[in-house]
Coordinates of C-alpha atoms and ligand atoms in Angstrom, one line a residue:
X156 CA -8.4 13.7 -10.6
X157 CA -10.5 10.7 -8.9
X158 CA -9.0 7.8 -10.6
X159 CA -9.4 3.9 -10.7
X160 CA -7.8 1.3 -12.0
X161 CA -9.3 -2.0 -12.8
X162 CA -6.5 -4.9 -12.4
X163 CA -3.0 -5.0 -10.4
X164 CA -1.1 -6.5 -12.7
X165 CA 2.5 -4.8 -14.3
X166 CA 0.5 -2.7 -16.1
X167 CA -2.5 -1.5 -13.3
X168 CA 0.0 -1.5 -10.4
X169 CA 2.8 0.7 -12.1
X170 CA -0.1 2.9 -14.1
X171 CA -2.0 3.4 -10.3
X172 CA 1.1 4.0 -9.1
X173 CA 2.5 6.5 -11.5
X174 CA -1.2 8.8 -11.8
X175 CA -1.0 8.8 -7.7
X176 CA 2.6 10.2 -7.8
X177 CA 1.6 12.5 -10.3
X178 CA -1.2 14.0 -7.6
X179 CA -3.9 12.2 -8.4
X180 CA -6.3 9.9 -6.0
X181 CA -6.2 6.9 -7.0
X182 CA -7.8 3.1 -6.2
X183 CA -6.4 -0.2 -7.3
X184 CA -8.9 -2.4 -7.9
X185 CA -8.5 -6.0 -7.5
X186 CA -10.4 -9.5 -7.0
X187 CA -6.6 -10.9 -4.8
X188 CA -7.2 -10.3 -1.5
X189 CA -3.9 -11.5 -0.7
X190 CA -2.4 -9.0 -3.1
X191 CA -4.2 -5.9 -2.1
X192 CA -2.9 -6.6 1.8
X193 CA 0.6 -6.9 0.4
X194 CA -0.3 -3.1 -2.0
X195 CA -1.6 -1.5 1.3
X196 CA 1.2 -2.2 3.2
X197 CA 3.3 -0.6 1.1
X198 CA 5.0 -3.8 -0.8
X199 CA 4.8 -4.6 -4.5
X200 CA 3.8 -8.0 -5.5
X201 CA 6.1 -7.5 -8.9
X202 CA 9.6 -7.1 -8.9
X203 CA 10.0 -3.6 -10.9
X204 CA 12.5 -1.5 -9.7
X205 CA 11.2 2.2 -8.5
X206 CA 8.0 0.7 -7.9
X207 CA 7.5 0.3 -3.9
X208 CA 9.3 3.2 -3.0
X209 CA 6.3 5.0 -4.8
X210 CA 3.8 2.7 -3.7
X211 CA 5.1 3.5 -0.5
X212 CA 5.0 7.4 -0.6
X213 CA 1.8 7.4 -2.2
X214 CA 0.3 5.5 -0.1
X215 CA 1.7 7.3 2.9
X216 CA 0.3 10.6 2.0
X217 CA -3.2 8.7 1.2
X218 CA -3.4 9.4 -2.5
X219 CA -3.1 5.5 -3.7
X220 CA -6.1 3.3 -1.7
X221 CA -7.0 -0.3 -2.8
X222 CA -10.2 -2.1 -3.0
X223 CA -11.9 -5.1 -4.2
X224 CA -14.9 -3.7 -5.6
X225 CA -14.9 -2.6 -8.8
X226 CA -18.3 -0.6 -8.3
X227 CA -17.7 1.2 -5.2
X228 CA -14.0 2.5 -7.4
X229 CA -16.3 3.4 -10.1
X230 CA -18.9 5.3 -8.4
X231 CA -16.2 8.1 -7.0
X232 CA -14.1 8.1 -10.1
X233 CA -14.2 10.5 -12.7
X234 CA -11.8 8.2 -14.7
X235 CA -11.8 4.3 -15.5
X236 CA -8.9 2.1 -16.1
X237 CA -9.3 -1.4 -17.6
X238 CA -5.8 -3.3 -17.3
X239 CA -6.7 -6.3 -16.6
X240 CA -5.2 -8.9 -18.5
X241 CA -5.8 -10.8 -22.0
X242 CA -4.2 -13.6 -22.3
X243 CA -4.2 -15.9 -25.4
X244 CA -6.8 -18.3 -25.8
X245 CA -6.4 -21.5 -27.8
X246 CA -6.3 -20.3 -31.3
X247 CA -3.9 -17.1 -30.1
X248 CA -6.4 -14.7 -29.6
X249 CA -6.6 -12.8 -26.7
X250 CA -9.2 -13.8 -24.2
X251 CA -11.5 -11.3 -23.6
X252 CA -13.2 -12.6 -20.5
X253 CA -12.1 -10.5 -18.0
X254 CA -12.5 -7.2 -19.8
X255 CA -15.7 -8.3 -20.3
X256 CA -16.8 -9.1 -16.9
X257 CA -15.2 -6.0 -15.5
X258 CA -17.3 -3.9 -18.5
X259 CA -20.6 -5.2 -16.7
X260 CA -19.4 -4.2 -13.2
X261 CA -18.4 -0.8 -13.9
X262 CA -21.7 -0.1 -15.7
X263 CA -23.0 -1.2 -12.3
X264 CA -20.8 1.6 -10.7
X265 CA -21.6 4.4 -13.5
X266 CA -23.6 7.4 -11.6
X267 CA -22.4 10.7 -13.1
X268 CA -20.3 11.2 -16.5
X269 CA -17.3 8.6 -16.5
X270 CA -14.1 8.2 -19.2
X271 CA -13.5 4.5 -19.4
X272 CA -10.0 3.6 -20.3
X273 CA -8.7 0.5 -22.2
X274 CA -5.4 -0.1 -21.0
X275 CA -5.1 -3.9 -21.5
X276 CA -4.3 -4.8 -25.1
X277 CA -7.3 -5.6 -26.8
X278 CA -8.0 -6.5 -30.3
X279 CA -9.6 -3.7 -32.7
X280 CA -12.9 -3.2 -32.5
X281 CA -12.5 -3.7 -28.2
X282 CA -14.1 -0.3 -27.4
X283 CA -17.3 -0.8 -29.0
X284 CA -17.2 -4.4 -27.1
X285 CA -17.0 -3.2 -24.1
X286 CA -19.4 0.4 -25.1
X287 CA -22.0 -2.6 -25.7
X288 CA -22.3 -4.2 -22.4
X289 CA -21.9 -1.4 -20.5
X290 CA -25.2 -0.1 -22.7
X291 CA -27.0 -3.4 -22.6
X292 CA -26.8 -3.4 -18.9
X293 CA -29.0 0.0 -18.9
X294 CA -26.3 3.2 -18.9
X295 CA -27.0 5.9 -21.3
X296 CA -24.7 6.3 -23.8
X297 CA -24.5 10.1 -23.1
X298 CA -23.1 8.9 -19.2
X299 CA -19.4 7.0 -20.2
X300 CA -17.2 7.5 -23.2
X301 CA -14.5 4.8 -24.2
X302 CA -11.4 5.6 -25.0
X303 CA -8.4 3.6 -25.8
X304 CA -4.8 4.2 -23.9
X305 CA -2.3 1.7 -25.1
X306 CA 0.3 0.8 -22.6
X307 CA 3.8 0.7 -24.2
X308 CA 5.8 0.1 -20.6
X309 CA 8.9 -2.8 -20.5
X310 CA 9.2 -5.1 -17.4
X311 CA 12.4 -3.9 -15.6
X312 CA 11.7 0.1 -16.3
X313 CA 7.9 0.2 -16.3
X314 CA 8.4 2.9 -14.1
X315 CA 10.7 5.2 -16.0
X316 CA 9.2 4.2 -19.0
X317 CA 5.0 5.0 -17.6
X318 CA 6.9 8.5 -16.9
X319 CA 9.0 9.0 -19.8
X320 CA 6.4 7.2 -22.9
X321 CA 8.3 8.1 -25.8
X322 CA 4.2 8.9 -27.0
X323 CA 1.3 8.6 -25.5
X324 CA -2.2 7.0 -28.0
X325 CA -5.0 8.3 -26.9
X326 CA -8.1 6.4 -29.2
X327 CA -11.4 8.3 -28.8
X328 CA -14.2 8.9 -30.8
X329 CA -14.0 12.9 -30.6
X330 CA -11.7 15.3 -28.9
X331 CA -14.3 16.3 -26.2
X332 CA -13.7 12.2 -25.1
X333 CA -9.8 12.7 -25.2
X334 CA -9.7 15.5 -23.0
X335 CA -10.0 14.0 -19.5
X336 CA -7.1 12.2 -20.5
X337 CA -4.8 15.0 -22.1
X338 CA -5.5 16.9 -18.7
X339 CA -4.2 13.4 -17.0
X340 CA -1.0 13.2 -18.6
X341 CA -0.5 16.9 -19.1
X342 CA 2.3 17.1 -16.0
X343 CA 4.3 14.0 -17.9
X344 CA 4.8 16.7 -20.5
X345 CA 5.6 14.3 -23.4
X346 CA 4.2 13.9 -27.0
X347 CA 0.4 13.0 -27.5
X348 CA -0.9 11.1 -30.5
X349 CA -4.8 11.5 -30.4
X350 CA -6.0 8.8 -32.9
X351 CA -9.8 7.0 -33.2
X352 CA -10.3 4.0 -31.0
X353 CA -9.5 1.6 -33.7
X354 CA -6.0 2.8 -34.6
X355 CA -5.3 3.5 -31.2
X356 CA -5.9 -0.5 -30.4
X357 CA -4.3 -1.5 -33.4
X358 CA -0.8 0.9 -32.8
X359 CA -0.3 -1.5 -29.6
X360 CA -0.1 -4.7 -31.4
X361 CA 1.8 -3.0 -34.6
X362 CA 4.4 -2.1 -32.7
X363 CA 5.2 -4.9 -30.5
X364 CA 4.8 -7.2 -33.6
X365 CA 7.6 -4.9 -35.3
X366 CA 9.7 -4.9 -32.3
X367 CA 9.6 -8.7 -32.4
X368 CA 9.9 -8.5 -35.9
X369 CA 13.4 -6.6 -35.8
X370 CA 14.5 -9.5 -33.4
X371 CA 13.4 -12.4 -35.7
X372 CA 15.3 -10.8 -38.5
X373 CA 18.5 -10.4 -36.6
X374 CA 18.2 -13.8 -35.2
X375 CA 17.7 -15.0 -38.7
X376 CA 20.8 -12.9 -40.4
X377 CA 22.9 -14.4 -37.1
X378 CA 22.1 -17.9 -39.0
X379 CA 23.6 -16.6 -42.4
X380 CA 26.9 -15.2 -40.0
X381 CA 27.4 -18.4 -38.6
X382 CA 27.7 -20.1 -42.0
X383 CA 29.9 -18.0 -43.5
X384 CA 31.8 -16.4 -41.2
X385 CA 30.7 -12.9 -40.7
X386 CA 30.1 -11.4 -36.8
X387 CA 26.1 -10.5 -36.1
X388 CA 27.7 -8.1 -34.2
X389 CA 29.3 -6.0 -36.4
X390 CA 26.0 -6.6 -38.7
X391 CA 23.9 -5.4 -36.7
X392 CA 25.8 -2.2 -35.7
X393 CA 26.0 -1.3 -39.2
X394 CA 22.4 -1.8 -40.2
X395 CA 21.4 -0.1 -36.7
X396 CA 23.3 3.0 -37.5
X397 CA 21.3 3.8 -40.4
X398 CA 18.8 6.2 -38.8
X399 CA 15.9 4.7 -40.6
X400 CA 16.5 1.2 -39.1
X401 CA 17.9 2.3 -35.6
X402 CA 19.9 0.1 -32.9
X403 CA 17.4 -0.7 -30.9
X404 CA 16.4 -4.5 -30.7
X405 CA 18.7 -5.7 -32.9
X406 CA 20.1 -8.0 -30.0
X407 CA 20.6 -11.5 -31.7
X408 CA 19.9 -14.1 -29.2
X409 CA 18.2 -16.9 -28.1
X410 CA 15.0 -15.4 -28.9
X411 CA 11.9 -13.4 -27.5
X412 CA 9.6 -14.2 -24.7
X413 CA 8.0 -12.7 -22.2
X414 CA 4.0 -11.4 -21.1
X415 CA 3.6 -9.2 -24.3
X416 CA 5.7 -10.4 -27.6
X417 CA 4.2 -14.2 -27.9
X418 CA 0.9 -13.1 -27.1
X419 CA 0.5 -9.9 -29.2
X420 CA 1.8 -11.5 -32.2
X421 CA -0.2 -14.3 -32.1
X422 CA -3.2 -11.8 -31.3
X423 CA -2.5 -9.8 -34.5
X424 CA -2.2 -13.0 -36.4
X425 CA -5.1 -13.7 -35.1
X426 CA -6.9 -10.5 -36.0
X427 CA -5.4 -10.7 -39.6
X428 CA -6.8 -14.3 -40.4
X429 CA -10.4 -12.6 -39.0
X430 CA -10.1 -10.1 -41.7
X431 CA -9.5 -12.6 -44.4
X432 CA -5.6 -11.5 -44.6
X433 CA -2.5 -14.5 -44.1
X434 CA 0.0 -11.8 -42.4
X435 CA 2.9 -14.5 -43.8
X436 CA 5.3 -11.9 -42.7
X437 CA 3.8 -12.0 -38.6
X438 CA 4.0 -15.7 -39.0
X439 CA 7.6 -16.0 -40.3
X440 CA 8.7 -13.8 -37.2
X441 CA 6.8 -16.2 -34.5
X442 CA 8.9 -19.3 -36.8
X443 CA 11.7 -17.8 -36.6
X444 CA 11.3 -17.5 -33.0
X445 CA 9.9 -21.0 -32.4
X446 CA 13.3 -22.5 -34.1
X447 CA 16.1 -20.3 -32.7
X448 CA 16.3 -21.9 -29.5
X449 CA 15.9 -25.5 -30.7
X450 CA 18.9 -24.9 -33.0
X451 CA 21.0 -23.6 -30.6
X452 CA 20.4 -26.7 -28.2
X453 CA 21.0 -28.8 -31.8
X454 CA 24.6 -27.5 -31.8
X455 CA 24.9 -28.2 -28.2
X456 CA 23.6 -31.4 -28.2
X457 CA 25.8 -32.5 -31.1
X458 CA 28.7 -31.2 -28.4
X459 CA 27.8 -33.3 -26.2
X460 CA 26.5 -36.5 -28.3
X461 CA 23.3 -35.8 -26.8
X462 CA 22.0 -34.7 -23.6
X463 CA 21.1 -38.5 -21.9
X464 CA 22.9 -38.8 -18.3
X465 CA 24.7 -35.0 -18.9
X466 CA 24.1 -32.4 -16.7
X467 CA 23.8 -28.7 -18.4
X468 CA 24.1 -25.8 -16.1
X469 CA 21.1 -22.9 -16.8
X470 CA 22.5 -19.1 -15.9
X471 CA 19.0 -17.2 -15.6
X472 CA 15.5 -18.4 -16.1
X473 CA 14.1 -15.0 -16.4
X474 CA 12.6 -13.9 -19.9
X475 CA 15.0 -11.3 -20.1
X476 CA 17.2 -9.3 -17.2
X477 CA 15.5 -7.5 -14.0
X478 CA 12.5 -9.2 -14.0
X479 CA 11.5 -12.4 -12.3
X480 CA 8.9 -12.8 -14.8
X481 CA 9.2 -16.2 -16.7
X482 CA 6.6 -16.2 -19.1
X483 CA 7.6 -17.4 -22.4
X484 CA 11.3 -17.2 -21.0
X485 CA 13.7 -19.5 -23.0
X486 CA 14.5 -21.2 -20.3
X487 CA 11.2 -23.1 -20.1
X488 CA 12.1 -24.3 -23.7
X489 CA 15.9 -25.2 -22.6
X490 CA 14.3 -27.5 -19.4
X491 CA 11.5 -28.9 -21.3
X492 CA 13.9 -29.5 -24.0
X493 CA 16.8 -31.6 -21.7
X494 CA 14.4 -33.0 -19.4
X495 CA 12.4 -34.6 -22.4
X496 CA 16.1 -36.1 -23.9
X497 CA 17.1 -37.4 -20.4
X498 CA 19.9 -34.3 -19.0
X499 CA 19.3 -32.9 -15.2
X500 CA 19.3 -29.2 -14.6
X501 CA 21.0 -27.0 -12.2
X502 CA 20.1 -23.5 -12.2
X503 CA 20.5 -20.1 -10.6
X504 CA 18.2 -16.7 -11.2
X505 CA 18.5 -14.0 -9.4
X506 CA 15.4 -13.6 -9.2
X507 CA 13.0 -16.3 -11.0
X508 CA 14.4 -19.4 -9.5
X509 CA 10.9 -19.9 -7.2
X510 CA 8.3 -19.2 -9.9
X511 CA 10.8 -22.6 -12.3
X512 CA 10.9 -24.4 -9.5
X513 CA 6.9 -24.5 -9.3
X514 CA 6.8 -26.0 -12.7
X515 CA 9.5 -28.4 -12.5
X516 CA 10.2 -29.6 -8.8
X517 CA 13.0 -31.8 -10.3
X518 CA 15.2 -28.8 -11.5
X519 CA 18.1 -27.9 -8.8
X520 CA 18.1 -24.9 -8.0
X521 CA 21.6 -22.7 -6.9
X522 CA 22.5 -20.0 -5.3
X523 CA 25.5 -19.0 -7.4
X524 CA 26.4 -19.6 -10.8
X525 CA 29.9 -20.8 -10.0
X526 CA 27.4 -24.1 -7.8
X527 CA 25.9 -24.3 -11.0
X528 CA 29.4 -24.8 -12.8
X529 CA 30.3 -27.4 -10.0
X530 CA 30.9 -30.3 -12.5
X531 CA 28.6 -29.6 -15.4
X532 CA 28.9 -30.9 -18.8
X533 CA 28.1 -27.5 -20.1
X534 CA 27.0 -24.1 -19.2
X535 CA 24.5 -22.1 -21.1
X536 CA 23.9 -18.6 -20.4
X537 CA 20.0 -18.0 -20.6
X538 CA 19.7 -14.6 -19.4
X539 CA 22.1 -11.4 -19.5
X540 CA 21.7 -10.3 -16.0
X541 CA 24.7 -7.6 -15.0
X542 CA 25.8 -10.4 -12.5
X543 CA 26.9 -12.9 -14.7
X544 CA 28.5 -10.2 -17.0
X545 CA 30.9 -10.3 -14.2
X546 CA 32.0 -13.7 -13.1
X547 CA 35.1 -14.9 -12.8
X548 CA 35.4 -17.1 -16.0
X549 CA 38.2 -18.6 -15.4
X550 CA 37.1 -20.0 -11.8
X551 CA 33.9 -21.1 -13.6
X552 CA 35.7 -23.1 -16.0
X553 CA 38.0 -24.8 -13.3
X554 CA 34.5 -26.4 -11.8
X555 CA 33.2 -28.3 -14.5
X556 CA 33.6 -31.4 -15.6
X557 CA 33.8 -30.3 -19.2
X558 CA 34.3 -26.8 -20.0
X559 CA 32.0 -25.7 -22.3
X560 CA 30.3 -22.3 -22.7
X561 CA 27.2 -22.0 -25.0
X562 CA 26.5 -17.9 -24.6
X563 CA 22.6 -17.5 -26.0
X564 CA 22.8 -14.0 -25.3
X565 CA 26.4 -12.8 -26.9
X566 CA 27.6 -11.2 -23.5
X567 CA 31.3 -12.3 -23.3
X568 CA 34.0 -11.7 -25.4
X569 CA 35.1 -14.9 -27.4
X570 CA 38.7 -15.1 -27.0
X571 CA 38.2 -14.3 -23.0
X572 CA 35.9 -17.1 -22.6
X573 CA 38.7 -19.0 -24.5
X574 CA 41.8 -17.6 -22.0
X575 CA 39.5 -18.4 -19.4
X576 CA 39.4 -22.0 -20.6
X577 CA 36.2 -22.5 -21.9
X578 CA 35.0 -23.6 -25.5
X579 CA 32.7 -21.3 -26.4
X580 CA 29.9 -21.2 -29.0
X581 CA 27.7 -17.9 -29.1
X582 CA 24.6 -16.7 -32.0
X583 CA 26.0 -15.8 -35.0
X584 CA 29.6 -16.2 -35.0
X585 CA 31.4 -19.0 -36.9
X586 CA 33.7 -21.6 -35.2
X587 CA 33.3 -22.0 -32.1
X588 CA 33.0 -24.7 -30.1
Ligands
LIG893 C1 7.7 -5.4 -24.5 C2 7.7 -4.0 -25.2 O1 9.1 -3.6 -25.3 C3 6.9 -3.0 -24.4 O2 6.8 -1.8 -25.2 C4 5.4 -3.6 -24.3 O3 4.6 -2.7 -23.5 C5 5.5 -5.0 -23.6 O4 6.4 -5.9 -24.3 P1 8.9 -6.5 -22.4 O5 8.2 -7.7 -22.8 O6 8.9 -6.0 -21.0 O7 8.4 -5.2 -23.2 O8 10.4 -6.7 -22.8 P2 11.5 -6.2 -23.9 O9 12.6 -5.5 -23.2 O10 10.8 -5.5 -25.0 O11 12.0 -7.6 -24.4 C6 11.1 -8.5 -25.0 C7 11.9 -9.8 -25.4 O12 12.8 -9.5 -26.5 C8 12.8 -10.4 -24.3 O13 12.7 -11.8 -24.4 C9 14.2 -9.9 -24.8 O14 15.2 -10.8 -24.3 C10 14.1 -10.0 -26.3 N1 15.0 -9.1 -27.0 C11 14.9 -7.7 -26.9 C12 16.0 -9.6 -27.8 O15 16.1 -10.8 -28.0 N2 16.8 -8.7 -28.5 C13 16.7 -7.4 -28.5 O16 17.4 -6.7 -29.2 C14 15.7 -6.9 -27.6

């Protein structure tokens, strides 16, 4: 099939990339210049594993071309994707500017029958949004049907997960509309929901809100472990292995970030006060969020009598592992935090330490945790990259000028750290330091 796809971003670039292994032709449409030379040639502006050597083959064998005009992509495609993105506007809904402004260019491009897709997360009631501007600007209703494709892919295995969806929601207004794109993910061979647009756009923010929701409530029961005594571990393996609760995402930690959690529960928040409902729930889980870091620095900075003159050694800046994505990440909170209360900051990412170092020059940046060590007051572990599940703790302790081990992501065993001659203090475990 003749496909484009409106917006390089995690979602455009790995969706493009994905339908052009898959067989199909496909354009990436985008307004970067910069970023459709560095596509062409083969290279992927994101760091997402998988991702460039497809980019690469598909392009090779000419099936993935890029372009910055959304009309000329729109006038050979028998199939429009929108994934551009939405992010939250001052009172946390999602901004729907550029969906808009891409609606009236691809009703420009419209000359034969065309399936618009919404693949950005948009609020309910989206598809009619953009079904109205593409009519107003003169296109027969009878020549484009909207449909709504939520995306569901992590950062870090957007790949595996764009071919492996666990389902794939397909909103349309009648079956005849959902068929282009049944035929388009036929070859994936996994299940298909087929919904109406509405349920479709709301199933995207439903189950990112639950997802963060599980978190919140594990971070939250790691509070009551702390007090008295129990292990969040052991909690949460035993309400995970009820099948109607499952494992997944029951990780207590320092809390969620990232391009999707923050902004889809504030957009569903949003969407709920619209309709006249207080979603307390939805708002409990963003709290929750909001105070989990801050009372993990509390406990650290009663450690250390405050954080004035100490220096506090940062392991990842990412939002979470395998990304160099720091939107949301913790670590902006940690910084902002001991900057604000008069620490420094040395740091090491394995991948994000450029895109930190743009928003606070005075941060000093590393090139191995054990540098970061080198005479810190105290060492927190932002983000669970594999690498730092296997340092030598014991070196890493020998560094500092006061071994202390604050784990915000539960990845070492406590009585190791201690061996290794740290005092460690992890989420929801009593004691320690
Ligand atoms: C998420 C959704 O999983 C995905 O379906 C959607 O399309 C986009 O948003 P992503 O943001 O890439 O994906 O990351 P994810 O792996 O879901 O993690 C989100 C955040 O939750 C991270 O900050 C992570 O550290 C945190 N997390 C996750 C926990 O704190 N505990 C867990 O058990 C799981």
């Amino acid at each position: 099939m003749k496909i484009a796809v409106i917006g390089t971003g995690y979602v455009g670039l790995v969706t493009g990339a994905v339908l052009a292994h898959l067989g199909n032709n496909v354009i990436c449409v985008d307004q970067d210049q910069a970023k459709l030379r560095l596509i062409a040639s083969g290279k992927s502006p994101i760091y997402e594993p998988g991702l460039e050597e497809i980019l690469q083959r598909t392009i090779t064998e000419g099936l993935l071309t890029v372009s910055n005009s959304i009309q000329d992509a729109v006038k050979v495609s028998e199939i429009v994707f929108i994934a551009v993105g939405t992010p939250p506007a001052a009172d946390g809904s999602p901004d729907m500017s550029a969906v808009k402004t891409v609606a009236s260019e691809i009703a420009k491009g419209i000359h034969h029958f065309t399936v618009i897709v919404n693949k950005s997360t948009v609020p309910v009631g989206s598809g009619d949004l953009v079904a109205n501007i593409i009519t107003e600007l003169g296109v027969k209703r009878t020549q484009f049907e909207v449909v709504s494709n939520p995306e569901f892919l992590r950062e870090g295995s957007a790949v595996r997960d764009t071919m492996e969806p666990d389902r794939i929601v397909i909103g349309a207004s009648s079956p005849e509309a959902a068929q282009p794109l049944i035929d388009l993910y036929r070859p994936l061979d996994r299940p298909i929901l087929i919904t109406d647009v509405n349920s479709a756009e709301l199933i995207k923010y439903a189950s990112n809100s639950f997802l963060a929701m599980k978190i919140s409530f594990i971070n939250a029961m790691s509070i009551l472990c702390e007090e008295c005594g129990a292990n969040i571990a052991d909690v949460s393996k035993g309400i995970g292995s009820d099948s109607r609760i499952g494992p997944a995402f029951l990780q207590a930690g320092l809390g969620w970030g990232g391009s999707c959690f923050p902004k889809d529960v504030t957009g569903l928040l949003a969407t709920a006060k619209q309709m006249g409902y207080h979603f307390e729930l939805l708002q409990s889980v963003w709290d929750i969020n909001q105070q989990q870091t801050h009372r993990f620095l509390d406990r650290l900075s009663k450690e250390l009598g405050g954080f004035k003159e100490k220096t506090i050694g940062l392991l990842g800046l990412a939002f979470k592992p395998n990304t160099d994505d720091i939107r949301d990440a913790k670590s902006l909170t940690i910084i902002d935090r001991i900057f604000k209360e008069g620490g420094s900051i040395r740091a090491y990412d394995p991948a994000a330490s450029q895109h930190v170092l743009k928003l606070y020059s005075q941060l000093d940046i590393k090139t191995s945790p054990y540098a970061v060590a080198e005479g810190a007051d105290a060492l927190i572990l932002v983000t669970e990259w594999n690498e730092f599940k296997q340092m030598d703790l014991a070196r890493l302790a020998k560094v500092m000028k006061n071994p202390l081990l604050f784990d915000g992501r539960r990845v070492y065993d406590p009585e190791l750290a201690q061996r290794a001659g740290f005092r460690y203090f992890t989420i929801g475990l009593k004691g320690s330091p």
